[in-house]
JSON list of C-alpha atoms in Angstrom, two decimals:
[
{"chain": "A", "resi": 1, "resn": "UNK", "atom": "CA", "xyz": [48.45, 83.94, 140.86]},
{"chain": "A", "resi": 2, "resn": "UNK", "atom": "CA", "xyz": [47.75, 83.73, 137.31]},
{"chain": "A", "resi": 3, "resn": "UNK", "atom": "CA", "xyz": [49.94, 85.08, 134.82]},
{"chain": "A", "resi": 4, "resn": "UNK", "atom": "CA", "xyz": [49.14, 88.38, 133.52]},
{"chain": "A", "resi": 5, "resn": "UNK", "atom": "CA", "xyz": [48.92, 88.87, 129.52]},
{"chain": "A", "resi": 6, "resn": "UNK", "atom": "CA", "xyz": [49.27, 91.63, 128.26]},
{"chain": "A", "resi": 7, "resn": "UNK", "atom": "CA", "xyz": [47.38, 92.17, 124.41]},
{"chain": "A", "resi": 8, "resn": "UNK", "atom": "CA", "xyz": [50.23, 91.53, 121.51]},
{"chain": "A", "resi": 9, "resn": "UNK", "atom": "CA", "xyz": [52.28, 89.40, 124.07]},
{"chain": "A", "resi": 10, "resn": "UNK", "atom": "CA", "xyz": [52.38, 86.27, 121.61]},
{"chain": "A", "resi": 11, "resn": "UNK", "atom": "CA", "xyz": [53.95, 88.33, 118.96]},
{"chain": "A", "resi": 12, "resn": "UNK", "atom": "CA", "xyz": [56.58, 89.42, 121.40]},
{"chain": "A", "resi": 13, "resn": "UNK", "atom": "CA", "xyz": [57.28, 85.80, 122.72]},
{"chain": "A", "resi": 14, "resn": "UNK", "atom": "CA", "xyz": [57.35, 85.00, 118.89]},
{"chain": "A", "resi": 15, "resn": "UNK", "atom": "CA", "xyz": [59.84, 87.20, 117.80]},
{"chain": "A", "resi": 16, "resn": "UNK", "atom": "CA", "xyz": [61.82, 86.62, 121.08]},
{"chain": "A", "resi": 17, "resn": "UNK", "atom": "CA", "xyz": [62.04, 82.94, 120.80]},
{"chain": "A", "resi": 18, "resn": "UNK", "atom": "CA", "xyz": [62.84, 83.37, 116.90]},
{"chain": "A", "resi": 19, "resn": "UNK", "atom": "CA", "xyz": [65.77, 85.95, 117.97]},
{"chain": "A", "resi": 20, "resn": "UNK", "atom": "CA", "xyz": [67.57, 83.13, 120.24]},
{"chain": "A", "resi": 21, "resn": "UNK", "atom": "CA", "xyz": [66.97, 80.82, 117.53]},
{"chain": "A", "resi": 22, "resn": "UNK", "atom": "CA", "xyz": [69.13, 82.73, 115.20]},
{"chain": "A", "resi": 23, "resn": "UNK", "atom": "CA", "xyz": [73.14, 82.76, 115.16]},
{"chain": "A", "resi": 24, "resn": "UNK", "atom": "CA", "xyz": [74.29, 85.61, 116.89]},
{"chain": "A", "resi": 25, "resn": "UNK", "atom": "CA", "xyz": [76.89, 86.59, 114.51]},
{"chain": "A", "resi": 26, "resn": "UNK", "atom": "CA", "xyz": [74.73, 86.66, 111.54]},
{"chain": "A", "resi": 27, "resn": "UNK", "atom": "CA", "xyz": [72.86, 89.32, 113.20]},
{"chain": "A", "resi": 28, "resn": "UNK", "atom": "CA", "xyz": [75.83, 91.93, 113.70]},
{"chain": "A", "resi": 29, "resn": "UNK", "atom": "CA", "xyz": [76.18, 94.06, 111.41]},
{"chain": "A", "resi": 30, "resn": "UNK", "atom": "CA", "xyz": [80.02, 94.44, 113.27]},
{"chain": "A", "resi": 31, "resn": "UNK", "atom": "CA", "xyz": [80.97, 91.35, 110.74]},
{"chain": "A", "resi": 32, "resn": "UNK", "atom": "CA", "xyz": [80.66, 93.12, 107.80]},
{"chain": "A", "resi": 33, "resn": "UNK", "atom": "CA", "xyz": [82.95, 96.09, 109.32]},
{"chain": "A", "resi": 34, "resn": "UNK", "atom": "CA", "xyz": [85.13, 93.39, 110.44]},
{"chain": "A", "resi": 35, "resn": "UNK", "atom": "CA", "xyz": [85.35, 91.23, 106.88]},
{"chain": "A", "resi": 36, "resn": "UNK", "atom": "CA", "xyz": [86.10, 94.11, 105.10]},
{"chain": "A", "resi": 37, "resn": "UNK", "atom": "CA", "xyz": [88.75, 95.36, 107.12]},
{"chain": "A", "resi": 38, "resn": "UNK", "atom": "CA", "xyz": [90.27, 92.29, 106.83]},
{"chain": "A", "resi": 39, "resn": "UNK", "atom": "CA", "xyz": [89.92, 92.13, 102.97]},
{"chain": "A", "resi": 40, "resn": "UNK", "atom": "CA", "xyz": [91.87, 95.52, 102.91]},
{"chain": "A", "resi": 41, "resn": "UNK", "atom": "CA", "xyz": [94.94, 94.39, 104.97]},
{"chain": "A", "resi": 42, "resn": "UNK", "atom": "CA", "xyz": [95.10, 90.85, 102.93]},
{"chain": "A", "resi": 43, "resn": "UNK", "atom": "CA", "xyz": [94.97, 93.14, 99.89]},
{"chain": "A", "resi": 44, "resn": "UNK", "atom": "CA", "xyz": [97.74, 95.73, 101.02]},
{"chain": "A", "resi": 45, "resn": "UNK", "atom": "CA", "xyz": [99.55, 92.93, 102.05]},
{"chain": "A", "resi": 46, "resn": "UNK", "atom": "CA", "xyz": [99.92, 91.26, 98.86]},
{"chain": "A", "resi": 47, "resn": "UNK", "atom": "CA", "xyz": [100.21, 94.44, 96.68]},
{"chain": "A", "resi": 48, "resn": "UNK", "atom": "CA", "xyz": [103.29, 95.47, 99.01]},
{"chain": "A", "resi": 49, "resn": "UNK", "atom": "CA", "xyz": [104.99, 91.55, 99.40]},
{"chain": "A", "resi": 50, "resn": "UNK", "atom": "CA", "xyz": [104.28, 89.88, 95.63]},
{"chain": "A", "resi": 51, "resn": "UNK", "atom": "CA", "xyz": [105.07, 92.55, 93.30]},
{"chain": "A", "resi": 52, "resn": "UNK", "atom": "CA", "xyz": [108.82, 93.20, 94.01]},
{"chain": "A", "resi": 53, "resn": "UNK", "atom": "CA", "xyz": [111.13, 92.05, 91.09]},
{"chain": "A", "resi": 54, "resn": "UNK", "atom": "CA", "xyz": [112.68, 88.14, 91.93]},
{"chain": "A", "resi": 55, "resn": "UNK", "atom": "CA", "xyz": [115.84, 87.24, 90.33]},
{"chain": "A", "resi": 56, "resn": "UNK", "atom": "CA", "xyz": [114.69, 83.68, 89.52]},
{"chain": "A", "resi": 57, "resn": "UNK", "atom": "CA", "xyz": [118.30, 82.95, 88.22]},
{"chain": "A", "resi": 58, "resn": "UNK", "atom": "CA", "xyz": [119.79, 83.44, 92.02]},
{"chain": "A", "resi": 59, "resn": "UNK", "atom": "CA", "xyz": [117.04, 81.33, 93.35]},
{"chain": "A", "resi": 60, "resn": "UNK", "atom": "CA", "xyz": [117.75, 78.49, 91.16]},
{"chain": "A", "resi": 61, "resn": "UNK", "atom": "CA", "xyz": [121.32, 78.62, 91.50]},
{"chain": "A", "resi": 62, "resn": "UNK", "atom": "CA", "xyz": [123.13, 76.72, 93.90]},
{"chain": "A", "resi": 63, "resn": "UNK", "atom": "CA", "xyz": [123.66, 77.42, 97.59]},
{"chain": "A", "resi": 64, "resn": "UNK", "atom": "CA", "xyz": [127.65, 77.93, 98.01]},
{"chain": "A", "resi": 65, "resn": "UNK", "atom": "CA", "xyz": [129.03, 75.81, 101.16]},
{"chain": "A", "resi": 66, "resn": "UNK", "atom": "CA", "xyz": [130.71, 77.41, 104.18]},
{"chain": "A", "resi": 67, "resn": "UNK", "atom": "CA", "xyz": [130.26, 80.05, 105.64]},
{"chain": "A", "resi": 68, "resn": "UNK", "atom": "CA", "xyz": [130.29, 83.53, 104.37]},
{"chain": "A", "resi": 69, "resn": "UNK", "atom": "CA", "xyz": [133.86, 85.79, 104.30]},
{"chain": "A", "resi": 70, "resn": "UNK", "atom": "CA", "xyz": [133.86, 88.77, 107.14]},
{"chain": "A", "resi": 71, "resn": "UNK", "atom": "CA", "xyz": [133.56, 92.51, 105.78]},
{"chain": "A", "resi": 72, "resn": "UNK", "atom": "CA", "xyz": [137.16, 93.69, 106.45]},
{"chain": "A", "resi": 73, "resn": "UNK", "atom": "CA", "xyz": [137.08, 96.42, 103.69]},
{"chain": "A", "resi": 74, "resn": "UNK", "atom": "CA", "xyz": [137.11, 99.78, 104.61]},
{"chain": "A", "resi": 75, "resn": "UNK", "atom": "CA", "xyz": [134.05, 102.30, 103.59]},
{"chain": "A", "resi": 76, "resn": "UNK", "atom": "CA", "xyz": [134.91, 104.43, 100.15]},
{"chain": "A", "resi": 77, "resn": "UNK", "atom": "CA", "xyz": [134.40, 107.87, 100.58]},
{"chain": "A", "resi": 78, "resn": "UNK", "atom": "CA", "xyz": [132.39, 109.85, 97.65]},
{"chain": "A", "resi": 79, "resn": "UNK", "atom": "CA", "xyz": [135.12, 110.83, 96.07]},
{"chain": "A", "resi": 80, "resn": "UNK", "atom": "CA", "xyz": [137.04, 107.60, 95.93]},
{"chain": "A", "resi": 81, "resn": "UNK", "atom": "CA", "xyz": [133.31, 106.52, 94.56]},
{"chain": "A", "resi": 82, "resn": "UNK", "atom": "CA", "xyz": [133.11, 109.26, 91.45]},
{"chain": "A", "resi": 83, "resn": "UNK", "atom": "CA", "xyz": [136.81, 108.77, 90.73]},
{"chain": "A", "resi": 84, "resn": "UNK", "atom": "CA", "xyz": [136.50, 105.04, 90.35]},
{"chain": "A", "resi": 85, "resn": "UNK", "atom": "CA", "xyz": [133.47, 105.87, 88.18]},
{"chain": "A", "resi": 86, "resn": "UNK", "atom": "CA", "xyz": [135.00, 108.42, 86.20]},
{"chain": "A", "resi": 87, "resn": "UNK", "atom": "CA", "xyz": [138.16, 106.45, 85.47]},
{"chain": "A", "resi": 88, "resn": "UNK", "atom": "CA", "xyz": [136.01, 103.46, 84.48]},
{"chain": "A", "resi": 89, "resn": "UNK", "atom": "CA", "xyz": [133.61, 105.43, 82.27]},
{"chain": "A", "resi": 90, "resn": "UNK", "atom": "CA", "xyz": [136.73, 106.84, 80.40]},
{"chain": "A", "resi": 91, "resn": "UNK", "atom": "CA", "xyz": [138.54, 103.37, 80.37]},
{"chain": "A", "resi": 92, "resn": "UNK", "atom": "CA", "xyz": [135.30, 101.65, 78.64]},
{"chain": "A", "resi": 93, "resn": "UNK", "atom": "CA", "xyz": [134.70, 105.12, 76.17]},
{"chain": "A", "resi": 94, "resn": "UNK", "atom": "CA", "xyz": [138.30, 104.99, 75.41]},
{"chain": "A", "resi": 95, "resn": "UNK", "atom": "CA", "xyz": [138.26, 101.08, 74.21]},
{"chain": "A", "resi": 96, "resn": "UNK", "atom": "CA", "xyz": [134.59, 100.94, 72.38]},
{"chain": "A", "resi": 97, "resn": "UNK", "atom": "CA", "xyz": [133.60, 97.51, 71.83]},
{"chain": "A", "resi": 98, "resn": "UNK", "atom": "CA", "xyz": [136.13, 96.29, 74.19]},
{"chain": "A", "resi": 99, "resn": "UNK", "atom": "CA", "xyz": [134.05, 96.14, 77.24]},
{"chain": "A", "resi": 100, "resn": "UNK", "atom": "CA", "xyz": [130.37, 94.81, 78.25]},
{"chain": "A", "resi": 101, "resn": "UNK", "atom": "CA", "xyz": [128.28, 97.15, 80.63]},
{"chain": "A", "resi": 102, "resn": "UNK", "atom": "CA", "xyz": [128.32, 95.06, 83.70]},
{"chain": "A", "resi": 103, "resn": "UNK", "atom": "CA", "xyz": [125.60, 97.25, 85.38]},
{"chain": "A", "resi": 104, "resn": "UNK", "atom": "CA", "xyz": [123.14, 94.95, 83.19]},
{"chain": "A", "resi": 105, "resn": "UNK", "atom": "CA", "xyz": [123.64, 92.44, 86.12]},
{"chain": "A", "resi": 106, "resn": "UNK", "atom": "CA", "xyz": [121.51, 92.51, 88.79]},
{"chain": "A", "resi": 107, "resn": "UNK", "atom": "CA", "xyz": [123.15, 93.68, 91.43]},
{"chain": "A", "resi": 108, "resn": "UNK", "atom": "CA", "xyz": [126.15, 95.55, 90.11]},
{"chain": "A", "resi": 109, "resn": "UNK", "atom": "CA", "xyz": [126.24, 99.13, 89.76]},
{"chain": "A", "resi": 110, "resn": "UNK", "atom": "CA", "xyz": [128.72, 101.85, 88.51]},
{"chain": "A", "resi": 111, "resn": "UNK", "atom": "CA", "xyz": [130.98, 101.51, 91.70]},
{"chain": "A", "resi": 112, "resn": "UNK", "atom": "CA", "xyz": [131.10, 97.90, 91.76]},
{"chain": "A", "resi": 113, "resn": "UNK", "atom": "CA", "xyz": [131.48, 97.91, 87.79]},
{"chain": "A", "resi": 114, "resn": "UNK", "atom": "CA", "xyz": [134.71, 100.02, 87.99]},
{"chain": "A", "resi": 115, "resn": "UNK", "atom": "CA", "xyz": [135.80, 97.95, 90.79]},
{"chain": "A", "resi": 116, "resn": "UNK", "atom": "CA", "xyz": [135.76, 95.18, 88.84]},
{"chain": "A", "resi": 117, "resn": "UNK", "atom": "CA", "xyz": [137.34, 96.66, 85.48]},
{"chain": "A", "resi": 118, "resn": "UNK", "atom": "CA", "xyz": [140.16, 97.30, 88.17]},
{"chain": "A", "resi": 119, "resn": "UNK", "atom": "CA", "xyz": [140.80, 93.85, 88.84]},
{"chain": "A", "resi": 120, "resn": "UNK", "atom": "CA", "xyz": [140.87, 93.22, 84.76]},
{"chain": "A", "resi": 121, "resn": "UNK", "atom": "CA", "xyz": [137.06, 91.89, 84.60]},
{"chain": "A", "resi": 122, "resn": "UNK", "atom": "CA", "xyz": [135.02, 94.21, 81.82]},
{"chain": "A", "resi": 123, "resn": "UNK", "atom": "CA", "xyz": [133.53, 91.07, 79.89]},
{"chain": "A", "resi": 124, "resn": "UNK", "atom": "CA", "xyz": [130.50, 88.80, 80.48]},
{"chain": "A", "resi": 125, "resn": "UNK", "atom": "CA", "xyz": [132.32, 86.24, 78.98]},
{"chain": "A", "resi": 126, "resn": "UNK", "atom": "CA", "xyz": [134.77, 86.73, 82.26]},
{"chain": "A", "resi": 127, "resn": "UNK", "atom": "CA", "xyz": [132.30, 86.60, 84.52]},
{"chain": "A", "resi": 128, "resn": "UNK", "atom": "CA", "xyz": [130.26, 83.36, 82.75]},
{"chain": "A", "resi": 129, "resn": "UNK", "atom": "CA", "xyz": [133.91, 81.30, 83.51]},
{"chain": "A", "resi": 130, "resn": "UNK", "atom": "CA", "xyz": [134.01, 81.80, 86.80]},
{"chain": "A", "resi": 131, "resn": "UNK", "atom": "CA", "xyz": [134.52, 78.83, 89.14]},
{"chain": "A", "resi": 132, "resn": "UNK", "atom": "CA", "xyz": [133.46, 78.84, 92.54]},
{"chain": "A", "resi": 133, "resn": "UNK", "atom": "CA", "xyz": [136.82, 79.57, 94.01]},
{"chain": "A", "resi": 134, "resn": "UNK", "atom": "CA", "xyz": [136.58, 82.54, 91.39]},
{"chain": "A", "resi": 135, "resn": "UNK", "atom": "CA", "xyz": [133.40, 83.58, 93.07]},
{"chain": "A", "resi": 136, "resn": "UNK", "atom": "CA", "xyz": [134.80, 83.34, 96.59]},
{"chain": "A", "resi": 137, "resn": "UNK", "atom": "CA", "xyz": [138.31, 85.19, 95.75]},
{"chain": "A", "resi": 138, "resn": "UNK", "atom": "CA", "xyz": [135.93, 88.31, 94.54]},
{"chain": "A", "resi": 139, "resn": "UNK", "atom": "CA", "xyz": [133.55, 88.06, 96.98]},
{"chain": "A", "resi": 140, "resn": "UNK", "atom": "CA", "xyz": [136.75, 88.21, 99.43]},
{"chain": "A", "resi": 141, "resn": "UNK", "atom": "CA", "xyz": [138.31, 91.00, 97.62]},
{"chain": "A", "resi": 142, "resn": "UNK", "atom": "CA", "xyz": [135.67, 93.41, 97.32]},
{"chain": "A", "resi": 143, "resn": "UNK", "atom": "CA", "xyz": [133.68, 92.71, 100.44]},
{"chain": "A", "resi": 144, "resn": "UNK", "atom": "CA", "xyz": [130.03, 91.69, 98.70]},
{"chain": "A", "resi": 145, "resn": "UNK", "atom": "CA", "xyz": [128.99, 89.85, 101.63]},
{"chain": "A", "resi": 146, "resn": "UNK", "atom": "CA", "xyz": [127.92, 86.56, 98.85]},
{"chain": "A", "resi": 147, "resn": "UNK", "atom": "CA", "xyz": [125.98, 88.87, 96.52]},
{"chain": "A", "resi": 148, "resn": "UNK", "atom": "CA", "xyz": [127.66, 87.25, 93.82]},
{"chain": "A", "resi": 149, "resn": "UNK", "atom": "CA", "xyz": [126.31, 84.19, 94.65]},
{"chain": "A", "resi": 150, "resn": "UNK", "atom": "CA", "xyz": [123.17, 85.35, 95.74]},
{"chain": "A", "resi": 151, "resn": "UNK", "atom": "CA", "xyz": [122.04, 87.56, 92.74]},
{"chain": "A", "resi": 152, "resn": "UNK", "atom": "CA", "xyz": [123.69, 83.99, 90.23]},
{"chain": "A", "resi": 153, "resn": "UNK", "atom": "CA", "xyz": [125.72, 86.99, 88.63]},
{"chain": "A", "resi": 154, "resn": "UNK", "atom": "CA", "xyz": [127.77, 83.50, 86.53]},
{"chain": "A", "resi": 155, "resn": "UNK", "atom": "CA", "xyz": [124.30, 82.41, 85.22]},
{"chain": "A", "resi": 156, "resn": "UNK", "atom": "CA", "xyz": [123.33, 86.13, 84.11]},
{"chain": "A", "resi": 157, "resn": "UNK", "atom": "CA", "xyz": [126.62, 86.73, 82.26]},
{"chain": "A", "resi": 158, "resn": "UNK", "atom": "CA", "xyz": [126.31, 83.45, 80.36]},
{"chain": "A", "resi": 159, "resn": "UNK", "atom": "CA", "xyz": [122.81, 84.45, 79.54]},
{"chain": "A", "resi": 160, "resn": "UNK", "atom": "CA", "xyz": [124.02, 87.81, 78.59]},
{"chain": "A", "resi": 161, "resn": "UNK", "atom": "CA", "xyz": [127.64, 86.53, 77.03]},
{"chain": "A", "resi": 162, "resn": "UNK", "atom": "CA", "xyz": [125.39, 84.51, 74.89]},
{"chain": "A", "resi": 163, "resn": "UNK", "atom": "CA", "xyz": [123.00, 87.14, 73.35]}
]
């Protein structure tokens, strides 16, 4: 038996055999969905994970050996919190010129700054002449888990001790 033909049959074998030649992807349409969803998740991902602030000072500084000292120190309540801010505040308004503002270091706040006016440490100068066993003895003290460290709070207040 013969095979039937039907009329416009080439063009349809054309096309057909022109179809397989063709990679199957570039046909889908599904890639460009696909490409661009991509492009928006690389582009969230990057806008969310390279624009936070870098201290490049505490990345350049150097890793301390040992391991880091426990957390023994009890949480402050709120009040203990304002009154050691309050009594700071006053100490620093009450000797003008006396004191740097410590909360310029990254890192230390208005809690940690009183803490350490309480221990005698309101210059930048202070800080800048720390030695590591300096560093360790406050870290100890007031339970900051190696933030000095981390955060090179010695290289800031040279920076800062200097201009």
């Amino acid at each position: 038996m013969a095979h039937l033909r039907f009329p416009g049959m080439e063009l349809v074998e054309e096309r057909a055999e022109r179809a397989w030649r063709l990679p199957l992807g570039v046909a889908s349409p599904l890639w460009a969905v696909f490409g661009a969803a991509a492009g928006v998740g690389v582009a969230y991902w990057w806008m969310t994970h390279w624009t936070k602030v870098v201290n490049i000072e505490a990345l350049a500084a150097p890793k301390p050996a040992g391991p880091a000292p426990a957390d023994t120190a009890p949480a402050a309540t709120a009040a203990e919190v304002v009154s050691e801010t309050v009594v700071a505040v006053v100490e620093t308004r009450a000797k003008p010129g006396a004191a740097d503002d410590l909360t310029r270091l990254t890192g230390i706040g208005p809690k940690l700054s009183a803490a350490l006016a309480g221990r005698g440490v309101t210059r930048f100068a202070q800080i800048a002449a720390w030695t590591d066993a300096d560093l360790a003895a406050v870290d100890a003290a007031l339970a900051l888990k190696g933030r000095a460290v981390r955060e090179a709070w010695v290289a800031q207040a040279r920076r800062l001790a200097d201009g």
